[in-house]
Coordinates of C-alpha atoms in Angstrom, one line a residue:
X48 CA -28.3 38.3 48.6
X49 CA -25.5 36.2 50.0
X50 CA -27.7 33.1 49.7
X51 CA -28.5 33.9 46.1
X52 CA -24.8 34.4 45.3
X53 CA -23.9 31.0 46.9
X54 CA -26.7 29.3 44.9
X55 CA -25.6 30.9 41.6
X56 CA -22.0 29.8 42.3
X57 CA -23.2 26.3 43.0
X58 CA -25.2 26.2 39.8
X59 CA -22.2 27.5 37.8
X60 CA -19.9 24.9 39.4
X61 CA -22.4 22.2 38.6
X62 CA -22.8 23.3 35.0
X63 CA -19.0 23.4 34.6
X64 CA -18.7 19.9 36.1
X65 CA -21.4 18.5 33.8
X66 CA -19.8 20.2 30.8
X67 CA -16.4 18.8 31.7
X68 CA -17.9 15.3 32.0
X69 CA -19.5 15.8 28.5
X70 CA -16.1 16.8 27.0
X71 CA -14.6 13.7 28.6
X72 CA -17.3 11.5 27.1
X73 CA -16.6 13.1 23.7
X74 CA -12.9 12.3 24.1
X75 CA -13.7 8.7 25.0
X76 CA -16.1 8.4 22.1
X77 CA -13.4 9.7 19.8
X78 CA -10.9 7.2 21.2
X79 CA -13.4 4.4 20.6
X80 CA -13.7 5.7 17.0
X81 CA -17.4 6.5 17.5
X82 CA -17.0 9.7 15.6
X83 CA -20.6 10.5 15.0
X84 CA -21.3 10.1 18.7
X85 CA -18.4 12.4 19.6
X86 CA -19.5 15.0 17.1
X87 CA -23.0 15.0 18.6
X88 CA -21.7 15.5 22.1
X89 CA -19.4 18.3 21.1
X90 CA -22.0 20.1 19.0
X91 CA -24.3 20.0 22.0
X92 CA -21.6 21.5 24.2
X93 CA -20.9 24.3 21.7
X94 CA -24.6 25.1 21.4
X95 CA -25.0 25.4 25.1
X96 CA -21.8 27.3 25.6
X97 CA -20.4 28.9 22.4
X98 CA -17.4 30.3 24.4
X99 CA -16.0 26.7 24.8
X100 CA -13.0 26.8 22.5
X101 CA -11.7 23.5 23.6
X102 CA -14.9 21.8 22.3
X103 CA -14.6 23.5 18.9
X104 CA -11.0 22.2 18.7
X105 CA -12.0 18.7 19.6
X106 CA -14.8 18.8 17.1
X107 CA -12.5 20.1 14.4
X108 CA -10.1 17.2 15.2
X109 CA -12.9 14.7 14.7
X110 CA -13.6 16.1 11.3
X111 CA -9.9 15.9 10.4
X112 CA -10.0 12.2 11.4
X113 CA -12.9 11.8 9.0
X114 CA -11.0 13.6 6.3
X115 CA -13.6 16.4 6.2
X116 CA -11.1 19.3 6.2
X117 CA -13.5 22.1 5.2
X118 CA -15.7 21.5 8.3
X119 CA -12.6 21.1 10.5
X120 CA -11.4 24.5 9.4
X121 CA -14.7 26.2 10.1
X122 CA -14.7 25.0 13.7
X123 CA -11.0 25.8 14.3
X124 CA -11.5 29.3 13.0
X125 CA -14.7 29.7 15.0
X126 CA -12.8 28.5 18.1
X127 CA -10.1 31.2 17.8
X128 CA -12.7 33.9 18.8
X129 CA -13.9 32.0 21.9
X130 CA -13.0 33.1 25.5
X131 CA -12.0 29.6 26.8
X132 CA -9.3 27.5 25.3
X133 CA -9.2 29.4 22.1
X134 CA -5.5 28.7 21.6
X135 CA -6.0 25.0 21.1
X136 CA -7.6 25.8 17.7
X137 CA -4.3 27.0 16.5
X138 CA -3.0 23.4 16.8
X139 CA -5.8 22.2 14.5
X140 CA -5.1 24.9 11.9
X141 CA -1.3 24.1 12.3
X142 CA -2.0 20.5 11.4
X143 CA -3.8 21.7 8.3
X144 CA -0.7 23.8 7.5
X145 CA 1.4 20.7 7.9
X146 CA -0.9 18.8 5.5
X147 CA -0.3 21.6 3.0
X148 CA 3.5 21.3 3.6
X149 CA 3.6 24.8 5.0
X150 CA 5.9 24.0 8.0
X151 CA 6.7 27.7 8.7
X152 CA 3.0 28.6 9.1
X153 CA 2.4 25.6 11.3
X154 CA 5.3 26.5 13.6
X155 CA 4.1 30.1 13.9
X156 CA 0.7 28.7 15.2
X157 CA 2.4 26.3 17.5
X158 CA 4.4 29.2 18.9
X159 CA 1.2 31.0 19.7
X160 CA 0.0 28.1 21.7
X161 CA 3.2 27.6 23.8
X162 CA 4.2 31.2 24.4
X163 CA 1.9 31.7 27.4
X164 CA 1.9 28.2 28.7
X165 CA 2.2 27.7 32.5
X166 CA 5.2 25.7 33.7
X167 CA 3.1 22.7 34.6
X168 CA 1.0 22.6 31.5
X169 CA 1.5 19.6 29.3
X170 CA -1.8 19.1 27.4
X171 CA -0.8 21.5 24.7
X172 CA 2.4 19.6 24.0
X173 CA 0.4 16.3 23.7
X174 CA -1.9 17.9 21.1
X175 CA 0.9 19.5 19.2
X176 CA 2.7 16.2 19.0
X177 CA -0.4 14.5 17.8
X178 CA -0.7 17.2 15.1
X179 CA 2.7 16.2 13.9
X180 CA 1.8 12.5 13.9
X181 CA -1.7 12.9 12.3
X182 CA -0.5 15.1 9.5
X183 CA -0.6 13.7 5.9
X184 CA 3.2 13.7 6.1
X185 CA 3.9 12.6 9.7
X186 CA 7.0 13.8 11.5
X187 CA 7.5 11.4 14.4
X188 CA 10.8 12.7 15.4
X189 CA 9.4 16.2 15.9
X190 CA 6.5 14.7 17.9
X191 CA 9.1 12.9 20.1
X192 CA 10.9 16.2 20.6
X193 CA 7.7 17.9 21.7
X194 CA 6.6 15.1 24.0
X195 CA 10.0 14.9 25.6
X196 CA 9.3 18.4 27.0
X197 CA 6.0 17.2 28.4
X198 CA 7.6 14.1 29.9
X199 CA 10.2 16.3 31.7
X200 CA 7.3 18.1 33.4
X201 CA 5.2 15.0 34.3
X202 CA 6.9 11.7 33.4
X203 CA 4.0 9.5 34.6
X204 CA 1.2 11.2 32.8
X205 CA -0.7 8.5 30.9
X206 CA -1.6 10.6 27.9
X207 CA 2.0 11.7 27.5
X208 CA 3.2 8.1 27.6
X209 CA 0.5 7.0 25.2
X210 CA 1.4 9.7 22.7
X211 CA 5.1 8.8 23.1
X212 CA 4.2 5.2 22.4
X213 CA 2.5 6.3 19.2
X214 CA 5.5 8.5 18.2
X215 CA 8.1 5.8 18.8
X216 CA 5.9 3.3 17.0
X217 CA 5.7 5.6 14.0
X218 CA 9.4 6.1 14.2
X219 CA 9.9 2.3 14.1
X220 CA 11.4 2.2 17.5
X221 CA 9.6 -0.8 18.8
X222 CA 11.4 -1.1 22.2
X223 CA 10.7 2.4 23.3
X224 CA 7.1 2.2 22.0
X225 CA 6.6 -0.9 24.2
X226 CA 7.9 0.8 27.3
X227 CA 5.8 3.9 26.7
X228 CA 2.6 1.9 26.1
X229 CA 3.2 -0.2 29.2
X230 CA 3.8 2.9 31.3
X231 CA 0.7 4.5 29.9
X232 CA -1.5 1.6 30.9
X233 CA 0.2 1.3 34.3
X234 CA -0.6 5.0 34.9
X235 CA -4.2 4.6 33.9
X236 CA -5.7 1.2 33.5
X237 CA -8.8 2.6 31.9
X238 CA -6.7 3.6 28.9
X239 CA -7.5 0.5 26.8
X240 CA -5.8 1.9 23.7
X241 CA -2.4 1.7 25.4
X242 CA -3.0 -2.0 26.2
X243 CA -4.3 -2.6 22.7
X244 CA -1.2 -1.1 21.2
X245 CA 0.9 -3.7 22.9
X246 CA -0.9 -6.2 20.7
X247 CA -0.3 -4.0 17.7
X248 CA 3.4 -4.2 18.4
X249 CA 3.2 -8.0 18.4
X250 CA 1.2 -7.9 15.1
X251 CA 4.0 -5.8 13.6
X252 CA 6.5 -8.4 14.7
X253 CA 4.3 -11.1 13.0
X254 CA 3.7 -12.8 16.3
X255 CA 0.1 -13.1 15.3
X256 CA -1.0 -15.7 17.9
X257 CA 0.4 -13.6 20.7
X258 CA -1.2 -10.4 19.3
X259 CA -4.6 -12.1 19.3
X260 CA -4.1 -13.1 22.9
X261 CA -3.3 -9.5 23.8
X262 CA -6.4 -8.2 22.0
X263 CA -8.5 -10.8 23.8
X264 CA -7.2 -9.4 27.1
X265 CA -8.6 -6.0 26.1
X266 CA -12.0 -7.6 25.1
X267 CA -12.1 -9.3 28.5
X268 CA -12.0 -5.9 30.1
X269 CA -14.4 -4.2 27.7
X270 CA -16.0 -6.3 25.0
X271 CA -17.6 -3.1 23.5
X272 CA -14.3 -1.4 22.7
X273 CA -14.5 -1.2 18.9
X274 CA -10.9 -0.5 17.8
X275 CA -9.7 -3.8 19.2
X276 CA -11.9 -5.6 16.6
X277 CA -10.4 -3.5 13.8
X278 CA -6.9 -4.6 15.0
X279 CA -8.1 -8.2 15.1
X280 CA -9.4 -7.9 11.6
X281 CA -6.0 -6.5 10.3
X282 CA -4.1 -9.1 12.3
X283 CA -6.0 -12.0 10.8
X284 CA -5.7 -10.4 7.3
X285 CA -1.9 -10.3 7.7
X286 CA -1.8 -13.8 9.2
X287 CA -3.7 -15.1 6.2
X288 CA -1.2 -13.6 3.8
X289 CA 1.6 -15.2 5.8
X290 CA 0.0 -18.6 6.3
X291 CA -1.4 -19.3 2.9
X292 CA -2.7 -22.8 3.8
X293 CA -5.2 -21.1 6.2
X294 CA -5.7 -18.0 4.1
X295 CA -9.5 -18.3 3.5
X296 CA -10.2 -19.1 7.1
X297 CA -8.2 -16.2 8.4
X298 CA -9.7 -13.8 5.8
X299 CA -13.2 -14.8 6.8
X300 CA -12.2 -14.1 10.5
X301 CA -10.8 -10.7 9.4
X302 CA -14.0 -9.7 7.6
X303 CA -16.1 -10.9 10.6
X304 CA -14.1 -8.9 13.1
X305 CA -14.3 -5.8 10.8
X306 CA -18.1 -6.1 10.8
X307 CA -18.0 -6.3 14.6
X308 CA -15.9 -3.2 14.6
X309 CA -18.4 -1.4 12.4
X310 CA -21.3 -2.4 14.7
X311 CA -19.5 -0.9 17.7
X312 CA -18.5 2.4 16.1
X313 CA -21.0 3.8 13.6
X314 CA -22.2 3.3 10.0
X315 CA -21.4 6.9 8.9
X316 CA -20.0 7.6 5.4
X317 CA -16.5 8.0 6.9
X318 CA -16.8 4.6 8.7
X319 CA -18.1 2.9 5.7
X320 CA -15.1 4.3 3.7
X321 CA -12.7 2.8 6.3
X322 CA -14.7 -0.5 5.8
X323 CA -14.4 -0.1 2.0
X324 CA -10.6 0.4 2.3
X325 CA -10.3 -2.8 4.3
X326 CA -12.5 -4.7 1.8
X327 CA -10.0 -3.6 -0.9
X328 CA -7.1 -5.0 1.1
X329 CA -9.0 -8.2 1.8
X330 CA -10.0 -8.4 -1.9
X331 CA -13.7 -8.9 -1.1
X332 CA -14.9 -7.0 -4.2
X333 CA -18.6 -8.2 -4.1
X334 CA -18.9 -6.8 -0.6
X335 CA -17.0 -3.7 -1.7
X336 CA -19.5 -3.1 -4.5
X337 CA -22.4 -3.5 -2.1
X338 CA -20.8 -1.1 0.4
X339 CA -20.1 1.4 -2.4
X340 CA -23.7 1.4 -3.6
X341 CA -24.9 1.8 -0.1
X342 CA -22.7 4.8 0.4
X343 CA -24.0 6.2 -2.9
X344 CA -27.5 6.0 -1.5
X345 CA -26.5 7.8 1.6
X346 CA -24.3 10.5 0.1
X347 CA -24.3 10.4 -3.7
X348 CA -22.2 13.5 -4.1
X349 CA -19.1 12.3 -2.1
X350 CA -16.5 11.8 -4.9
X351 CA -14.5 9.1 -3.0
X352 CA -17.4 6.7 -3.5
X353 CA -16.5 6.6 -7.2
X354 CA -13.1 5.1 -6.3
X355 CA -14.8 2.2 -4.6
X356 CA -17.4 1.8 -7.4
X357 CA -14.5 1.8 -9.9
X358 CA -12.4 -0.7 -8.1
X359 CA -15.3 -3.1 -7.4
X360 CA -16.7 -2.8 -10.9
X361 CA -13.4 -3.7 -12.5
X362 CA -12.8 -6.7 -10.2
X363 CA -16.4 -7.9 -10.9
X364 CA -15.9 -7.6 -14.6
X365 CA -18.1 -4.6 -15.3
X366 CA -15.5 -2.5 -17.2
X367 CA -17.8 0.1 -18.7
X368 CA -19.0 1.0 -15.1
X369 CA -15.4 0.9 -13.9
X370 CA -14.1 3.2 -16.6
X371 CA -16.9 5.8 -15.9
X372 CA -16.5 5.7 -12.1
X373 CA -12.7 6.0 -12.2
X374 CA -12.7 8.8 -14.8
X375 CA -15.3 10.7 -12.7
X376 CA -13.0 10.3 -9.6
X377 CA -9.7 11.2 -11.2
X378 CA -11.1 14.2 -13.2
X379 CA -12.5 15.8 -10.0
X380 CA -9.9 18.3 -8.8
X381 CA -11.0 18.0 -5.2
X382 CA -10.1 14.3 -4.9
X383 CA -6.8 13.0 -3.5
X384 CA -5.4 10.6 -6.1
X385 CA -3.3 7.6 -5.2
X386 CA -1.3 5.2 -7.3
X387 CA -4.0 2.5 -7.1
X388 CA -6.4 4.9 -8.8
X389 CA -4.2 5.2 -11.9
X390 CA -3.4 1.5 -11.8
X391 CA -7.1 0.5 -11.9
X392 CA -7.8 3.1 -14.6
X393 CA -4.9 1.8 -16.7
X394 CA -6.0 -1.8 -16.2
X395 CA -9.6 -0.9 -17.1
X396 CA -8.6 0.8 -20.3
X397 CA -6.6 -2.4 -21.2
X398 CA -9.6 -4.6 -20.6
X399 CA -11.6 -2.2 -22.9
X400 CA -8.8 -2.0 -25.4
X401 CA -7.8 -5.7 -25.7
X402 CA -10.5 -8.2 -26.6
X403 CA -10.9 -11.3 -24.4
X404 CA -9.4 -13.6 -27.0
X405 CA -6.5 -11.1 -27.5
X406 CA -7.0 -10.9 -31.3
X407 CA -8.2 -7.3 -31.3
X408 CA -6.2 -4.4 -29.8
X409 CA -7.3 -0.8 -29.7
X410 CA -3.9 0.9 -29.9
X411 CA -5.2 4.3 -28.7
X412 CA -6.6 2.8 -25.5
X413 CA -3.4 0.7 -25.1
X414 CA -1.4 3.9 -25.3
X415 CA -3.7 5.7 -22.8
X416 CA -3.5 2.7 -20.5
X417 CA 0.3 2.8 -20.6
X418 CA 0.3 6.4 -19.5
X419 CA -1.9 5.7 -16.6
X420 CA 0.2 2.8 -15.5
X421 CA 3.4 4.9 -15.7
X422 CA 1.7 7.4 -13.5
X423 CA 0.9 4.8 -11.0
X424 CA 4.5 3.5 -11.0
X425 CA 5.8 7.0 -10.5
X426 CA 3.6 7.5 -7.5
X427 CA 4.3 4.1 -5.8
X428 CA 7.1 1.7 -6.9
X429 CA 5.7 -0.8 -4.5
X430 CA 3.1 -1.6 -7.1
X431 CA 5.6 -3.9 -8.8
X432 CA 3.8 -6.9 -7.4
X433 CA 0.6 -5.8 -9.1
X434 CA 2.4 -5.2 -12.4
X435 CA 4.0 -8.6 -12.1
X436 CA 0.7 -10.5 -11.6
X437 CA -1.0 -8.6 -14.4
X438 CA 2.0 -9.1 -16.7
X439 CA 1.9 -12.9 -16.1
X440 CA -1.8 -13.0 -16.8
X441 CA -1.3 -11.3 -20.2
X442 CA 1.8 -13.5 -20.8
X443 CA -0.4 -16.6 -20.2
X444 CA -2.7 -15.2 -23.0
X445 CA 0.4 -14.9 -25.2
X446 CA -0.2 -11.1 -25.4
X447 CA 3.5 -10.5 -25.1
X448 CA 3.5 -6.9 -26.2
X449 CA 0.9 -6.0 -23.5
X450 CA 2.6 -8.1 -20.9
X451 CA 6.0 -6.5 -21.6
X452 CA 4.5 -3.1 -20.6
X453 CA 3.7 -4.4 -17.2
X454 CA 7.0 -6.2 -16.7
X455 CA 8.9 -3.1 -17.7
X456 CA 7.1 -1.1 -15.0
X457 CA 7.6 -3.9 -12.5
X458 CA 11.3 -4.3 -13.1
X459 CA 11.9 -0.6 -12.5
X460 CA 11.7 -1.5 -8.8
X461 CA 14.9 -3.4 -8.5
X462 CA 14.4 -3.9 -4.8
X463 CA 11.2 -5.9 -5.2
X464 CA 11.0 -9.6 -4.5
X465 CA 10.0 -10.2 -8.1
X466 CA 12.7 -8.0 -9.7
X467 CA 14.6 -11.0 -11.3
X468 CA 11.5 -12.6 -12.5
X469 CA 10.2 -9.3 -13.9
X470 CA 13.4 -8.7 -15.9
X471 CA 13.4 -12.3 -17.3
X472 CA 9.8 -12.1 -18.3
X473 CA 10.3 -8.7 -19.9
X474 CA 13.2 -10.0 -22.0
X475 CA 11.2 -13.1 -23.1
X476 CA 8.3 -10.9 -24.1
X477 CA 10.5 -8.5 -26.2
X478 CA 12.3 -11.4 -27.8
X479 CA 9.1 -13.2 -28.7
X480 CA 7.5 -10.1 -30.1
X481 CA 10.5 -9.6 -32.4
X482 CA 11.4 -13.2 -33.2
X483 CA 9.6 -13.4 -36.6
X484 CA 11.0 -10.0 -37.8
X485 CA 14.0 -9.6 -40.1
X486 CA 17.1 -7.8 -38.8
X487 CA 15.9 -4.5 -40.4
X488 CA 12.5 -4.3 -38.7
X489 CA 13.5 -5.6 -35.2
X490 CA 12.9 -3.1 -32.5
X491 CA 16.5 -2.6 -31.5
X492 CA 15.8 -0.2 -28.7
X493 CA 13.5 -2.7 -27.0
X494 CA 16.0 -5.5 -27.7
X495 CA 18.7 -3.5 -26.0
X496 CA 16.5 -3.0 -23.0
X497 CA 15.8 -6.8 -22.9
X498 CA 19.6 -7.4 -23.0
X499 CA 20.1 -5.1 -20.1
X500 CA 17.3 -6.7 -18.2
X501 CA 19.1 -10.1 -18.6
X502 CA 22.3 -8.4 -17.4
X503 CA 20.4 -7.5 -14.2
X504 CA 19.4 -11.1 -13.7
X505 CA 23.0 -12.2 -14.1
X506 CA 24.2 -9.6 -11.6
X507 CA 21.8 -11.2 -9.1
X508 CA 22.6 -14.8 -10.0
X509 CA 25.5 -15.4 -12.4
X510 CA 24.8 -19.1 -12.6
X511 CA 21.2 -18.9 -13.8
X512 CA 21.3 -20.6 -17.2
X513 CA 18.1 -19.1 -18.7
X514 CA 19.7 -15.6 -18.7
X515 CA 22.5 -16.7 -21.1
X516 CA 20.1 -18.7 -23.3
X517 CA 17.9 -15.6 -24.0
X518 CA 21.0 -13.4 -24.4
X519 CA 22.2 -15.9 -27.0
X520 CA 18.8 -15.7 -28.7
X521 CA 18.9 -11.8 -28.7
X522 CA 22.4 -11.7 -30.3
X523 CA 21.4 -14.3 -32.8
X524 CA 18.4 -12.2 -33.9
X525 CA 20.7 -9.1 -34.0
X526 CA 23.2 -11.1 -36.1
X527 CA 26.0 -10.6 -33.5
X528 CA 27.4 -14.1 -33.9
X529 CA 30.4 -13.8 -31.5
X530 CA 28.2 -12.7 -28.6
X531 CA 25.6 -15.2 -29.6
X532 CA 28.0 -18.1 -29.4
X533 CA 29.5 -17.0 -26.1
X534 CA 26.2 -16.8 -24.4
X535 CA 24.8 -20.1 -25.8
X536 CA 28.0 -21.9 -24.7
X537 CA 27.6 -20.5 -21.2
X538 CA 24.0 -21.7 -21.2
X539 CA 25.1 -25.2 -22.3
X540 CA 27.9 -25.4 -19.7
X541 CA 25.6 -24.4 -16.8
X542 CA 22.8 -26.7 -17.9
X543 CA 25.0 -29.8 -18.4
X544 CA 26.7 -29.1 -15.1
X545 CA 23.3 -29.8 -13.4
X546 CA 23.2 -33.4 -14.6
X547 CA 21.4 -35.5 -17.2
X548 CA 17.9 -34.9 -15.8
X549 CA 18.3 -31.1 -16.3
X550 CA 19.7 -31.7 -19.8
X551 CA 16.8 -33.9 -20.7
X552 CA 14.3 -31.3 -19.4
X553 CA 16.0 -28.6 -21.5
X554 CA 16.6 -30.6 -24.7
X555 CA 14.9 -28.1 -27.0
X556 CA 16.9 -25.2 -25.8
X557 CA 20.1 -27.2 -26.0
X558 CA 19.4 -28.1 -29.6
X559 CA 18.7 -24.5 -30.4
X560 CA 22.0 -23.5 -28.9
X561 CA 24.0 -26.2 -30.6
X562 CA 22.5 -25.5 -34.1
X563 CA 22.9 -21.8 -34.0
X564 CA 26.5 -22.1 -32.8
X565 CA 27.1 -24.6 -35.5
X566 CA 25.8 -22.2 -38.2
X567 CA 28.3 -19.6 -36.9
X568 CA 31.3 -21.9 -36.8
X569 CA 30.5 -23.4 -40.2
X570 CA 31.9 -20.3 -41.8
X571 CA 35.5 -20.8 -40.4
X572 CA 35.7 -24.0 -38.3
X573 CA 33.9 -26.9 -39.9
X574 CA 35.3 -29.4 -37.4
X575 CA 33.8 -27.4 -34.5
X576 CA 30.5 -27.0 -36.4
X577 CA 30.3 -30.8 -37.0
X578 CA 31.0 -31.4 -33.3
X579 CA 28.1 -29.2 -32.3
X580 CA 25.7 -30.7 -34.8
X581 CA 26.7 -34.2 -33.4
X582 CA 25.6 -33.0 -30.0
X583 CA 22.2 -32.0 -31.5
X584 CA 21.8 -35.5 -33.1
X585 CA 22.7 -37.2 -29.8
X586 CA 19.7 -35.4 -28.4
X587 CA 17.4 -35.8 -31.4
X588 CA 18.7 -38.1 -34.2
X589 CA 15.9 -36.9 -36.5
X590 CA 16.6 -33.2 -36.2
X591 CA 16.2 -32.0 -39.8
X592 CA 18.5 -28.9 -39.5
X593 CA 21.4 -30.9 -38.1
X594 CA 21.0 -33.7 -40.6
X595 CA 20.9 -31.2 -43.6
X596 CA 23.8 -29.2 -42.2
X597 CA 26.0 -32.3 -41.7
X598 CA 25.5 -33.2 -45.4
X599 CA 26.6 -29.7 -46.5
X600 CA 29.7 -29.8 -44.3
X601 CA 31.0 -33.1 -45.8

């Protein structure tokens, strides 16, 4: 009897050890972003031992990483009724509460986890902190607060230090993040993510060459560690956007490293979606379209695929397909809409509503496009660069009314790098659209906006001549002669102060300024008017307006 008992205990201990090893392998697979492999291991553990609540929690977390919330919730709820590690599942459900912006419910669940913790327990704190960081609305300060408790218990624990590094990095405290990542790797040299994150910090500081060296050190230790190739891809992408001379070379390296990352993780739908997101950033729309169509073959019902189909179809010139895909995506109540979705939908409607030669405009589609673009701007004012580039494209086609809509959206972000340019372009568009109208039919509301846009340019650079020239033109069109003359004179003074070369380059605008001011002064100061007309004739002795006006003033 005793022998049988000892044998049973040995078998139980062996099974526990094997299962613990399997959990550790699942954790390592998750860290390596091999999510399908991790899910397979954890499902196997749960099947052999349904009472393992820690495994259900870890499985639910993998589903959350893949943005499959409904499956995550099923496993978390199942884990609550297990006999081992059930409380961990409250952490997963709490993260979902945080995603839903229900902080009170999340805190109640966190309290259930911590109320019976032993004095030396820290694992729960690490997972709670990660729930705060992994939420759709991360709270890094709260994560640091939780991890500080864990650090007080065991300051050298590698997982605590790694999580602290992530929390400080998210909180934009680079120095503390560096210290934490370094401490994590020193405590456990098998923790490659900690070493990799030291390179991520260098990437964030735009020390791209040093970041690549740091990543190569990780590869030297384990060339099959997938996440490091994703970081290399993102680093070369950023490097390419900083070093424009070598943009194509760096982008190709980025795409190559991302393919390497994919080969070392998995080709599941969620991984392919991460790849698709990167292809959007890298602007490789041919590859994006191919990836989207492959995803459609694998999982034709996943609505997010329509986003990728819509973006790629637009960029590849298939506007009918783009419109259908984007409308299918946005009309689905289950999808998470982002600003870029509405930006692409608006741009697609414009392509459908404005003929290639710009001669035919569907005003209904133009109005619908404008609403989509406004929605995009409300969701993310950082899209001002996109609006700027699209506005300039329509400006180049001389579609000033369409271009103005983009510049108006762009200039709403006064902190953007193109804010002055957006405001100037907007004013020029509005002026050009109204220039051939008489005073009664001019769009005075738009002209007032254009005037204020130029005031913004002047507030940023009071010595920029173009601002005053276009303000002069606005007031001339609105028949406000005093303001017209004041602004034209300011333009003349600033331009002439730059020398003869600048004056020669701007001869046409100087002539416009002199002639319009002369017309104003002719009513009450003929000497001044003649003086201004003489200036015009110095620049162009054959100017018909100046010659005719001179005759009338004699």
